[in-house]
Amino acid sequence: MSRFSEPQHPDFQRLNASVSFDRRLWPQDIAQSRAHARMLEARAIISASDRDELLAGLDRVAQELRDGSFPFAPADEDIHMAIERRLTELAGPVAGRLHTARSRNDQVVTDLAMYTRERAAVAREACTGLMAALLGRAQEHADAPMPGYTHLQRAQPVYLGHHLLAYFWMLARDRRRFAFAEREAGVLPLGAGALAGVNFDTDRRAVAADLGFAGVVPNSIDAVSGRDFALDYLGAAATCATHLSRLGAELVLWSSSEFGFAELPDAWSSGSSIMPQKKNPDAAELLRGKAPRVVAHLAALHGVIHALPLTYNKDLQEDKEHLFDAADTIELALAAATGMLAGVRFDRERMREAAGDELIAATDVADLLVRLGMPFREAHGVVAGLVRTAVESSRKLSELTASDLAAHSALLAGHEAELREILREASWLESKVSEGGTASARLAEQIALARGELDAPAAG
Ligand code: ARG
């Protein structure tokens, strides 16, 4: 018997069906059903022979899904109904007992929580891989000066290792965010039924333990309505993707002839179909280009959940593609970033030359005046005047004469030797001695900290 008097419109079926994308939840769905069947038997809700038939049938279904022989039918709305239909074909009427004390509402969110937990763990591990690559390259280039930039203008020199470690710390925080999402997804919704609980004295904690969840969602209404663990995952992924977009952007700049700071590995570059000389940083560009799509998935799922009355609404079916595509995208982006970082060749000479632009020492000259007693704002003005004189007469700061200096500041003219010392390249970096600064001793300290963070992440 059916409650309906006419068949579903084909366009409604296309709108309503999710099996084309939620089929990837089959391993979670099968694992969940196995745990559920075991619990039902343990609570004497089904018999031991029913349980065994269900488990054997689920094994056969899983085998078909694994080897690709599973016969999807046009009427299969989603993966849960497809599996139940097939289980009925293979195991007979006992299949009808599996859905005892369970609704598709708590079933689907449980699959999704399991899936989110797994992907968050994968992303967390991928962050570790990229952090290790960054730390390795940072150690290798802890002594290679390069220009640091603000407004993409040369600002102050830093060591390349210091610059690379900036990304290391971003990834360390991303890793904590993925670990957080993993924990948030680790609380079992199953057992909530449609929304109010079920008419059987089930054992949710046994199912949780069976499936590796740390506990159970305490409120059945919250359990079937909630998707914030997916928002947590997407938030972590969005921030991580945005970080990678900045790394990608810098790799694009650095590998241009204009910068000439880096050459990307061939394995992560493509050629041009028409210009034989070209080596394009496509992977780095895609780190930039992919980030907004991950951020959009986060915004979209917020939109789906926004103002949605409790509990389950079909809108929630829209959670999946956002989560899936974000996970696929961020994992690929992390792999690409790691591959490029591991293989990129830095042109230390070229970077050193760019960092040797004397104008970059302007702040250090101003600080000399400050140490001699001049207020910083005034010193800033004096040095700006010096830079202007030098630039206008096409000279370097060190080529200014004693009378040039005197024209700008008597104080400076009286300390010419110290000025000459400051204009020597090495002092610009080694003078940045504050904690977290680029001076070698501080950088060594930071590398040690990073090593600790990599091996034993701070709790987050
Ligand atoms: N395919 C559905 C989803 O992804 C499964 C849950 C359907 N539940 C329902 N009451 N119609 O959300």
CSV table of C-alpha atoms and ligand atoms in Angstrom, one decimal:
chain,number,residue,atom,x,y,z
A,1,MET,CA,0.0,0.0,0.0
A,2,SER,CA,1.1,3.5,-0.6
A,3,ARG,CA,-0.3,6.8,0.6
A,4,PHE,CA,0.2,8.3,-2.9
A,5,SER,CA,-2.2,8.1,-5.8
A,6,GLU,CA,0.1,9.2,-8.6
A,7,PRO,CA,3.8,8.6,-9.3
A,8,GLN,CA,6.5,11.1,-8.7
A,9,HIS,CA,7.1,13.6,-11.4
A,10,PRO,CA,10.5,12.8,-13.1
A,11,ASP,CA,11.8,16.3,-12.5
A,12,PHE,CA,10.8,16.0,-8.8
A,13,GLN,CA,12.8,12.8,-8.6
A,14,ARG,CA,15.8,14.6,-10.1
A,15,LEU,CA,15.5,17.4,-7.7
A,16,ASN,CA,14.9,15.2,-4.7
A,17,ALA,CA,17.5,12.5,-5.4
A,18,SER,CA,20.9,12.6,-3.7
A,19,VAL,CA,22.3,9.2,-4.6
A,20,SER,CA,24.5,10.7,-7.4
A,21,PHE,CA,26.6,12.4,-4.7
A,22,ASP,CA,25.8,10.7,-1.4
A,23,ARG,CA,26.8,7.3,-2.7
A,24,ARG,CA,30.3,8.1,-1.4
A,25,LEU,CA,28.8,7.7,2.1
A,26,TRP,CA,28.4,4.0,1.6
A,27,PRO,CA,31.3,2.8,3.8
A,28,GLN,CA,30.0,4.9,6.7
A,29,ASP,CA,26.4,3.8,6.1
A,30,ILE,CA,27.3,0.1,6.1
A,31,ALA,CA,29.5,0.4,9.2
A,32,GLN,CA,26.7,2.3,11.0
A,33,SER,CA,24.2,-0.4,10.0
A,34,ARG,CA,26.4,-3.1,11.3
A,35,ALA,CA,26.9,-1.4,14.6
A,36,HIS,CA,23.1,-0.7,14.8
A,37,ALA,CA,22.3,-4.4,14.1
A,38,ARG,CA,24.7,-5.6,16.8
A,39,MET,CA,23.2,-3.2,19.3
A,40,LEU,CA,19.6,-4.2,18.4
A,41,GLU,CA,20.5,-7.8,19.1
A,42,ALA,CA,22.4,-7.0,22.3
A,43,ARG,CA,19.2,-5.3,23.6
A,44,ALA,CA,17.1,-8.3,22.5
A,45,ILE,CA,15.2,-6.1,20.0
A,46,ILE,CA,16.1,-8.5,17.2
A,47,SER,CA,17.2,-12.1,17.4
A,48,ALA,CA,20.7,-13.4,17.1
A,49,SER,CA,19.9,-15.1,13.8
A,50,ASP,CA,18.3,-11.9,12.4
A,51,ARG,CA,21.5,-10.1,13.3
A,52,ASP,CA,23.7,-12.7,11.7
A,53,GLU,CA,21.6,-12.6,8.5
A,54,LEU,CA,21.7,-8.8,8.5
A,55,LEU,CA,25.5,-8.7,9.0
A,56,ALA,CA,26.0,-11.3,6.2
A,57,GLY,CA,23.7,-9.4,3.9
A,58,LEU,CA,25.5,-6.1,4.6
A,59,ASP,CA,28.8,-7.8,3.8
A,60,ARG,CA,27.5,-8.8,0.4
A,61,VAL,CA,26.2,-5.3,-0.3
A,62,ALA,CA,29.5,-3.8,0.8
A,63,GLN,CA,31.4,-6.1,-1.5
A,64,GLU,CA,29.2,-5.0,-4.5
A,65,LEU,CA,29.7,-1.4,-3.6
A,66,ARG,CA,33.4,-1.9,-3.3
A,67,ASP,CA,33.9,-3.7,-6.6
A,68,GLY,CA,31.5,-1.5,-8.5
A,69,SER,CA,29.0,-4.2,-9.3
A,70,PHE,CA,26.3,-2.7,-7.0
A,71,PRO,CA,23.2,-2.4,-9.2
A,72,PHE,CA,21.9,1.1,-8.6
A,73,ALA,CA,18.3,1.4,-9.7
A,74,PRO,CA,16.7,4.5,-11.2
A,75,ALA,CA,14.3,4.7,-8.2
A,76,ASP,CA,17.1,4.8,-5.6
A,77,GLU,CA,16.6,8.2,-4.0
A,78,ASP,CA,19.7,8.1,-1.8
A,79,ILE,CA,22.4,5.8,-0.7
A,80,HIS,CA,20.5,4.7,2.4
A,81,MET,CA,17.5,3.6,0.5
A,82,ALA,CA,19.6,2.0,-2.2
A,83,ILE,CA,21.4,-0.1,0.4
A,84,GLU,CA,18.2,-1.1,2.1
A,85,ARG,CA,16.6,-2.1,-1.2
A,86,ARG,CA,19.6,-4.2,-2.2
A,87,LEU,CA,19.8,-5.7,1.3
A,88,THR,CA,16.2,-6.8,0.9
A,89,GLU,CA,16.9,-8.4,-2.5
A,90,LEU,CA,19.9,-10.3,-1.1
A,91,ALA,CA,18.8,-11.1,2.4
A,92,GLY,CA,15.0,-11.2,2.1
A,93,PRO,CA,12.4,-9.8,4.6
A,94,VAL,CA,14.9,-9.7,7.5
A,95,ALA,CA,16.3,-6.5,5.9
A,96,GLY,CA,13.1,-4.8,7.1
A,97,ARG,CA,14.2,-5.3,10.7
A,98,LEU,CA,17.4,-3.2,10.2
A,99,HIS,CA,15.5,0.1,10.3
A,100,THR,CA,14.0,-0.7,13.7
A,101,ALA,CA,14.7,2.1,16.1
A,102,ARG,CA,16.3,4.2,13.4
A,103,SER,CA,15.2,7.0,11.1
A,104,ARG,CA,16.9,8.3,8.0
A,105,ASN,CA,17.2,11.5,9.9
A,106,ASP,CA,19.6,10.2,12.5
A,107,GLN,CA,21.1,7.8,10.0
A,108,VAL,CA,22.1,10.5,7.5
A,109,VAL,CA,23.6,12.8,10.1
A,110,THR,CA,25.5,9.9,11.6
A,111,ASP,CA,27.0,9.0,8.2
A,112,LEU,CA,28.0,12.6,7.7
A,113,ALA,CA,29.6,12.9,11.2
A,114,MET,CA,31.7,9.8,10.5
A,115,TYR,CA,32.7,11.1,7.2
A,116,THR,CA,33.6,14.6,8.5
A,117,ARG,CA,35.7,13.0,11.3
A,118,GLU,CA,37.6,11.0,8.7
A,119,ARG,CA,38.2,13.8,6.3
A,120,ALA,CA,39.2,16.2,9.2
A,121,ALA,CA,41.8,13.6,10.2
A,122,VAL,CA,43.1,13.4,6.7
A,123,ALA,CA,43.4,17.2,6.4
A,124,ARG,CA,45.1,17.4,9.8
A,125,GLU,CA,47.7,14.9,8.7
A,126,ALA,CA,48.2,16.8,5.4
A,127,CYS,CA,48.8,20.0,7.4
A,128,THR,CA,51.5,18.1,9.3
A,129,GLY,CA,53.1,17.1,6.0
A,130,LEU,CA,53.2,20.7,4.7
A,131,MET,CA,54.5,21.9,8.1
A,132,ALA,CA,57.3,19.4,7.9
A,133,ALA,CA,58.2,20.6,4.4
A,134,LEU,CA,58.1,24.2,5.4
A,135,LEU,CA,60.3,23.6,8.4
A,136,GLY,CA,62.8,21.6,6.4
A,137,ARG,CA,63.1,24.4,3.8
A,138,ALA,CA,63.3,27.0,6.5
A,139,GLN,CA,66.2,25.3,8.2
A,140,GLU,CA,68.0,24.9,4.9
A,141,HIS,CA,67.6,28.7,4.2
A,142,ALA,CA,67.8,30.1,7.7
A,143,ASP,CA,70.8,32.1,6.5
A,144,ALA,CA,69.5,33.4,3.1
A,145,PRO,CA,68.6,37.1,3.1
A,146,MET,CA,65.6,38.2,1.1
A,147,PRO,CA,63.6,41.4,1.0
A,148,GLY,CA,60.6,41.4,3.3
A,149,TYR,CA,57.7,43.4,1.8
A,150,THR,CA,54.9,45.6,2.8
A,151,HIS,CA,52.5,46.9,0.0
A,152,LEU,CA,54.7,44.6,-2.2
A,153,GLN,CA,57.4,47.2,-1.8
A,154,ARG,CA,60.8,46.2,-0.4
A,155,ALA,CA,60.6,47.0,3.2
A,156,GLN,CA,63.1,45.3,5.5
A,157,PRO,CA,65.3,42.3,4.8
A,158,VAL,CA,64.6,39.0,6.5
A,159,TYR,CA,65.9,35.5,6.2
A,160,LEU,CA,64.1,33.2,3.8
A,161,GLY,CA,63.7,30.7,6.6
A,162,HIS,CA,61.9,33.3,8.7
A,163,HIS,CA,59.5,34.0,5.9
A,164,LEU,CA,58.8,30.3,5.3
A,165,LEU,CA,58.1,29.8,9.0
A,166,ALA,CA,55.3,32.4,8.8
A,167,TYR,CA,53.4,29.8,6.8
A,168,PHE,CA,54.4,27.1,9.2
A,169,TRP,CA,52.6,28.8,12.0
A,170,MET,CA,49.5,29.5,9.9
A,171,LEU,CA,49.4,25.7,9.1
A,172,ALA,CA,49.9,24.9,12.7
A,173,ARG,CA,46.8,26.8,13.6
A,174,ASP,CA,44.9,25.2,10.6
A,175,ARG,CA,45.9,21.8,12.0
A,176,ARG,CA,44.4,22.7,15.3
A,177,ARG,CA,41.2,23.8,13.6
A,178,PHE,CA,40.9,20.5,11.8
A,179,ALA,CA,41.6,18.7,15.1
A,180,PHE,CA,38.8,20.7,16.7
A,181,ALA,CA,36.3,19.8,13.9
A,182,GLU,CA,37.4,16.2,14.3
A,183,ARG,CA,36.4,16.3,17.9
A,184,GLU,CA,33.1,18.1,17.3
A,185,ALA,CA,32.2,15.5,14.7
A,186,GLY,CA,33.0,12.7,17.2
A,187,VAL,CA,29.7,12.8,19.2
A,188,LEU,CA,27.1,10.3,18.0
A,189,PRO,CA,23.7,11.5,16.7
A,190,LEU,CA,22.4,8.0,16.1
A,191,GLY,CA,19.6,6.9,18.4
A,192,ALA,CA,17.6,10.2,18.1
A,193,GLY,CA,15.2,8.5,15.7
A,194,ALA,CA,13.2,10.9,13.6
A,195,LEU,CA,13.6,13.6,16.3
A,196,ALA,CA,12.1,12.6,19.6
A,197,GLY,CA,13.9,9.4,20.4
A,198,VAL,CA,12.7,5.9,19.7
A,199,ASN,CA,10.2,3.5,21.2
A,200,PHE,CA,12.9,1.0,22.2
A,201,ASP,CA,15.4,1.0,25.1
A,202,THR,CA,18.4,1.2,22.8
A,203,ASP,CA,22.1,1.5,23.9
A,204,ARG,CA,23.5,4.5,22.1
A,205,ARG,CA,26.7,4.4,24.1
A,206,ALA,CA,27.4,0.9,22.8
A,207,VAL,CA,26.9,2.1,19.3
A,208,ALA,CA,29.2,5.1,20.0
A,209,ALA,CA,31.9,2.9,21.3
A,210,ASP,CA,31.5,0.5,18.4
A,211,LEU,CA,31.9,3.3,15.9
A,212,GLY,CA,34.7,5.1,17.7
A,213,PHE,CA,32.6,8.1,18.8
A,214,ALA,CA,33.6,9.7,22.1
A,215,GLY,CA,30.1,10.1,23.3
A,216,VAL,CA,26.5,10.7,22.3
A,217,VAL,CA,24.6,13.9,21.4
A,218,PRO,CA,22.5,14.5,24.6
A,219,ASN,CA,19.5,15.9,22.9
A,220,SER,CA,17.6,14.0,20.1
A,221,ILE,CA,16.3,17.2,18.6
A,222,ASP,CA,19.7,18.8,18.4
A,223,ALA,CA,21.1,15.5,17.1
A,224,VAL,CA,19.0,15.4,13.9
A,225,SER,CA,19.0,19.2,13.3
A,226,GLY,CA,22.7,19.9,13.9
A,227,ARG,CA,25.3,20.3,11.2
A,228,ASP,CA,27.7,22.6,13.0
A,229,PHE,CA,30.4,20.0,13.0
A,230,ALA,CA,30.4,20.3,9.2
A,231,LEU,CA,30.5,24.1,9.6
A,232,ASP,CA,33.6,23.6,11.9
A,233,TYR,CA,35.2,21.5,9.2
A,234,LEU,CA,34.4,24.0,6.5
A,235,GLY,CA,35.6,26.8,8.6
A,236,ALA,CA,39.0,25.1,9.1
A,237,ALA,CA,39.1,24.3,5.4
A,238,ALA,CA,38.2,27.8,4.3
A,239,THR,CA,40.9,29.4,6.5
A,240,CYS,CA,43.5,26.8,5.4
A,241,ALA,CA,42.6,27.4,1.7
A,242,THR,CA,43.0,31.1,2.2
A,243,HIS,CA,46.4,30.6,3.8
A,244,LEU,CA,47.4,28.4,0.9
A,245,SER,CA,46.2,31.1,-1.6
A,246,ARG,CA,48.8,33.5,-0.1
A,247,LEU,CA,51.5,30.9,-0.4
A,248,GLY,CA,50.4,30.3,-4.0
A,249,ALA,CA,50.4,33.9,-4.8
A,250,GLU,CA,54.0,34.3,-3.5
A,251,LEU,CA,55.2,31.3,-5.4
A,252,VAL,CA,53.7,32.8,-8.6
A,253,LEU,CA,55.5,36.1,-8.0
A,254,TRP,CA,58.7,34.5,-7.0
A,255,SER,CA,58.9,32.3,-10.0
A,256,SER,CA,58.4,35.2,-12.5
A,257,SER,CA,61.5,36.5,-14.3
A,258,GLU,CA,60.8,39.8,-12.7
A,259,PHE,CA,61.4,38.4,-9.2
A,260,GLY,CA,63.5,35.4,-10.2
A,261,PHE,CA,63.6,34.2,-6.6
A,262,ALA,CA,62.4,30.6,-7.2
A,263,GLU,CA,62.0,27.9,-9.8
A,264,LEU,CA,59.1,25.5,-9.3
A,265,PRO,CA,59.7,21.8,-9.8
A,266,ASP,CA,58.8,20.5,-13.3
A,267,ALA,CA,56.4,18.0,-11.7
A,268,TRP,CA,54.2,20.9,-10.5
A,269,SER,CA,54.4,23.2,-13.6
A,270,SER,CA,53.0,23.2,-17.1
A,271,GLY,CA,54.1,24.4,-20.5
A,272,SER,CA,52.4,26.7,-22.8
A,273,SER,CA,50.6,25.3,-25.9
A,274,ILE,CA,52.1,28.1,-28.1
A,275,MET,CA,55.1,29.6,-26.3
A,276,PRO,CA,57.8,27.0,-26.0
A,277,GLN,CA,60.0,29.0,-23.6
A,278,LYS,CA,57.3,29.1,-20.9
A,279,LYS,CA,57.0,27.2,-17.6
A,280,ASN,CA,53.8,28.2,-16.0
A,281,PRO,CA,53.1,28.0,-12.2
A,282,ASP,CA,49.6,26.6,-12.7
A,283,ALA,CA,49.6,24.7,-9.4
A,284,ALA,CA,50.5,27.8,-7.5
A,285,GLU,CA,47.9,29.8,-9.4
A,286,LEU,CA,45.3,27.2,-8.5
A,287,LEU,CA,46.2,27.5,-4.8
A,288,ARG,CA,45.0,31.1,-5.3
A,289,GLY,CA,42.0,30.2,-7.5
A,290,LYS,CA,40.6,27.3,-5.5
A,291,ALA,CA,40.5,29.1,-2.1
A,292,PRO,CA,37.3,31.2,-2.8
A,293,ARG,CA,35.4,28.0,-3.7
A,294,VAL,CA,36.1,26.5,-0.3
A,295,VAL,CA,35.1,29.7,1.4
A,296,ALA,CA,31.9,29.7,-0.7
A,297,HIS,CA,31.1,26.2,0.5
A,298,LEU,CA,31.3,27.5,4.1
A,299,ALA,CA,29.1,30.5,3.3
A,300,ALA,CA,26.6,28.2,1.4
A,301,LEU,CA,26.2,25.8,4.3
A,302,HIS,CA,25.6,28.7,6.7
A,303,GLY,CA,23.0,29.8,4.2
A,304,VAL,CA,21.3,26.4,4.2
A,305,ILE,CA,21.1,26.2,8.0
A,306,HIS,CA,20.3,29.9,8.6
A,307,ALA,CA,16.8,30.3,10.1
A,308,LEU,CA,15.9,26.7,9.4
A,309,PRO,CA,13.3,25.5,11.8
A,310,LEU,CA,14.1,22.5,13.9
A,311,THR,CA,14.5,19.6,13.2
A,312,TYR,CA,15.2,17.8,10.0
A,313,ASN,CA,14.3,19.6,6.7
A,314,LYS,CA,15.1,18.4,3.3
A,315,ASP,CA,17.3,21.5,2.9
A,316,LEU,CA,19.8,19.7,5.0
A,317,GLN,CA,20.5,17.3,2.1
A,318,GLU,CA,22.4,20.3,0.6
A,319,ASP,CA,25.1,19.9,3.3
A,320,LYS,CA,26.8,17.1,1.4
A,321,GLU,CA,28.1,18.5,-1.8
A,322,HIS,CA,29.6,21.5,0.0
A,323,LEU,CA,31.4,19.3,2.4
A,324,PHE,CA,32.6,16.8,-0.2
A,325,ASP,CA,33.9,19.4,-2.6
A,326,ALA,CA,35.6,21.4,0.1
A,327,ALA,CA,37.3,18.2,1.4
A,328,ASP,CA,38.4,17.2,-2.1
A,329,THR,CA,39.7,20.6,-2.8
A,330,ILE,CA,41.6,21.3,0.4
A,331,GLU,CA,43.3,17.9,0.4
A,332,LEU,CA,44.5,18.5,-3.2
A,333,ALA,CA,45.6,22.0,-2.4
A,334,LEU,CA,47.6,20.8,0.6
A,335,ALA,CA,49.2,18.1,-1.5
A,336,ALA,CA,50.1,20.6,-4.2
A,337,ALA,CA,51.5,23.1,-1.7
A,338,THR,CA,53.6,20.3,-0.1
A,339,GLY,CA,54.9,19.0,-3.4
A,340,MET,CA,55.8,22.5,-4.6
A,341,LEU,CA,57.5,23.4,-1.3
A,342,ALA,CA,59.5,20.2,-1.3
A,343,GLY,CA,60.8,20.7,-4.8
A,344,VAL,CA,61.1,24.5,-5.3
A,345,ARG,CA,64.6,25.7,-5.9
A,346,PHE,CA,65.3,29.1,-4.3
A,347,ASP,CA,67.8,31.5,-6.0
A,348,ARG,CA,69.6,32.6,-2.9
A,349,GLU,CA,71.9,34.9,-4.9
A,350,ARG,CA,69.1,36.7,-6.5
A,351,MET,CA,67.2,37.1,-3.3
A,352,ARG,CA,70.4,38.4,-1.5
A,353,GLU,CA,70.9,41.0,-4.3
A,354,ALA,CA,67.3,42.2,-3.9
A,355,ALA,CA,67.7,42.3,-0.2
A,356,GLY,CA,71.0,44.3,-0.6
A,357,ASP,CA,69.1,47.4,-1.8
A,358,GLU,CA,70.5,49.9,0.7
A,359,LEU,CA,67.2,51.8,0.9
A,360,ILE,CA,65.9,48.9,2.8
A,361,ALA,CA,68.1,50.0,5.7
A,362,ALA,CA,66.2,53.3,6.1
A,363,THR,CA,64.4,52.2,9.3
A,364,ASP,CA,67.7,51.2,10.8
A,365,VAL,CA,69.1,54.7,10.1
A,366,ALA,CA,66.1,56.2,11.7
A,367,ASP,CA,66.6,54.0,14.8
A,368,LEU,CA,70.2,55.1,15.0
A,369,LEU,CA,68.9,58.7,15.3
A,370,VAL,CA,66.5,57.6,18.0
A,371,ARG,CA,69.2,55.9,20.0
A,372,LEU,CA,71.1,59.3,19.7
A,373,GLY,CA,68.1,61.0,21.3
A,374,MET,CA,65.9,62.1,18.4
A,375,PRO,CA,62.2,61.4,18.6
A,376,PHE,CA,61.2,58.7,16.1
A,377,ARG,CA,58.8,60.9,14.1
A,378,GLU,CA,61.6,63.5,13.5
A,379,ALA,CA,64.1,60.8,12.6
A,380,HIS,CA,61.6,59.4,10.1
A,381,GLY,CA,61.5,62.8,8.4
A,382,VAL,CA,65.3,63.2,8.4
A,383,VAL,CA,65.7,59.8,6.8
A,384,ALA,CA,62.9,60.4,4.3
A,385,GLY,CA,64.8,63.5,3.2
A,386,LEU,CA,68.1,61.5,2.9
A,387,VAL,CA,66.4,58.9,0.7
A,388,ARG,CA,64.9,61.6,-1.5
A,389,THR,CA,68.3,63.2,-2.0
A,390,ALA,CA,69.9,59.9,-2.8
A,391,VAL,CA,67.1,58.8,-5.2
A,392,GLU,CA,67.1,62.2,-6.9
A,393,SER,CA,70.8,62.1,-7.5
A,394,SER,CA,70.8,58.4,-8.4
A,395,ARG,CA,73.1,57.5,-5.5
A,396,LYS,CA,73.0,55.0,-2.8
A,397,LEU,CA,72.7,56.1,0.8
A,398,SER,CA,76.3,55.2,1.4
A,399,GLU,CA,77.3,57.4,-1.5
A,400,LEU,CA,76.0,60.5,0.2
A,401,THR,CA,78.7,62.9,1.3
A,402,ALA,CA,79.4,64.4,4.7
A,403,SER,CA,77.9,67.7,3.6
A,404,ASP,CA,74.8,65.9,2.3
A,405,LEU,CA,74.4,64.4,5.8
A,406,ALA,CA,75.0,67.7,7.5
A,407,ALA,CA,72.3,69.4,5.3
A,408,HIS,CA,69.8,67.0,6.7
A,409,SER,CA,70.9,66.5,10.3
A,410,ALA,CA,73.8,67.7,12.3
A,411,LEU,CA,73.3,64.8,14.7
A,412,LEU,CA,73.7,62.3,11.9
A,413,ALA,CA,76.7,64.1,10.4
A,414,GLY,CA,78.4,63.8,13.8
A,415,HIS,CA,77.9,60.1,13.8
A,416,GLU,CA,79.0,59.2,10.3
A,417,ALA,CA,81.0,56.2,11.3
A,418,GLU,CA,78.0,54.5,12.9
A,419,LEU,CA,75.9,55.4,9.9
A,420,ARG,CA,78.4,53.7,7.6
A,421,GLU,CA,78.4,50.6,9.8
A,422,ILE,CA,74.6,50.4,9.7
A,423,LEU,CA,74.6,50.6,5.9
A,424,ARG,CA,76.7,47.4,5.8
A,425,GLU,CA,74.3,44.7,4.7
A,426,ALA,CA,74.7,42.1,7.4
A,427,SER,CA,73.8,44.4,10.2
A,428,TRP,CA,70.2,45.0,9.0
A,429,LEU,CA,69.2,41.4,9.7
A,430,GLU,CA,71.2,40.7,12.7
A,431,SER,CA,69.9,43.8,14.5
A,432,LYS,CA,66.4,42.5,14.6
A,433,VAL,CA,66.9,40.9,18.0
A,434,SER,CA,63.5,41.1,19.5
A,435,GLU,CA,61.6,37.8,20.2
A,436,GLY,CA,60.1,36.5,17.0
A,437,GLY,CA,62.5,38.7,14.9
A,438,THR,CA,64.7,37.7,12.1
A,439,ALA,CA,68.2,37.8,13.7
A,440,SER,CA,69.9,34.5,13.5
A,441,ALA,CA,69.7,33.7,17.2
A,442,ARG,CA,66.0,34.5,17.3
A,443,LEU,CA,65.4,32.5,14.2
A,444,ALA,CA,67.2,29.5,15.7
A,445,GLU,CA,65.0,29.8,18.7
A,446,GLN,CA,61.9,29.9,16.4
A,447,ILE,CA,63.1,26.8,14.5
A,448,ALA,CA,63.4,24.9,17.8
A,449,LEU,CA,59.8,26.0,18.8
A,450,ALA,CA,58.5,24.9,15.4
A,451,ARG,CA,60.2,21.5,15.7
A,452,GLY,CA,58.3,21.1,19.1
A,453,GLU,CA,55.0,22.3,17.6
A,454,LEU,CA,55.4,19.8,14.7
A,455,ASP,CA,56.0,16.8,16.9
A,456,ALA,CA,53.8,17.7,19.8
A,457,PRO,CA,51.1,20.3,18.8
A,458,ALA,CA,49.9,22.7,21.5
A,459,ALA,CA,46.5,21.6,22.6
A,460,GLY,CA,43.8,23.4,20.7
B,1,ARG,N1,19.0,12.0,1.5
B,1,ARG,C1,18.6,12.6,2.7
B,1,ARG,C2,19.6,13.7,3.1
B,1,ARG,O1,20.6,13.6,2.6
B,1,ARG,C3,18.4,11.6,3.8
B,1,ARG,C4,17.5,11.9,4.9
B,1,ARG,C5,16.1,11.9,4.4
B,1,ARG,N2,15.2,12.1,5.5
B,1,ARG,C6,13.9,12.4,5.3
B,1,ARG,N3,13.1,12.5,6.3
B,1,ARG,N4,13.4,12.6,4.1
B,1,ARG,O2,19.3,14.5,4.0
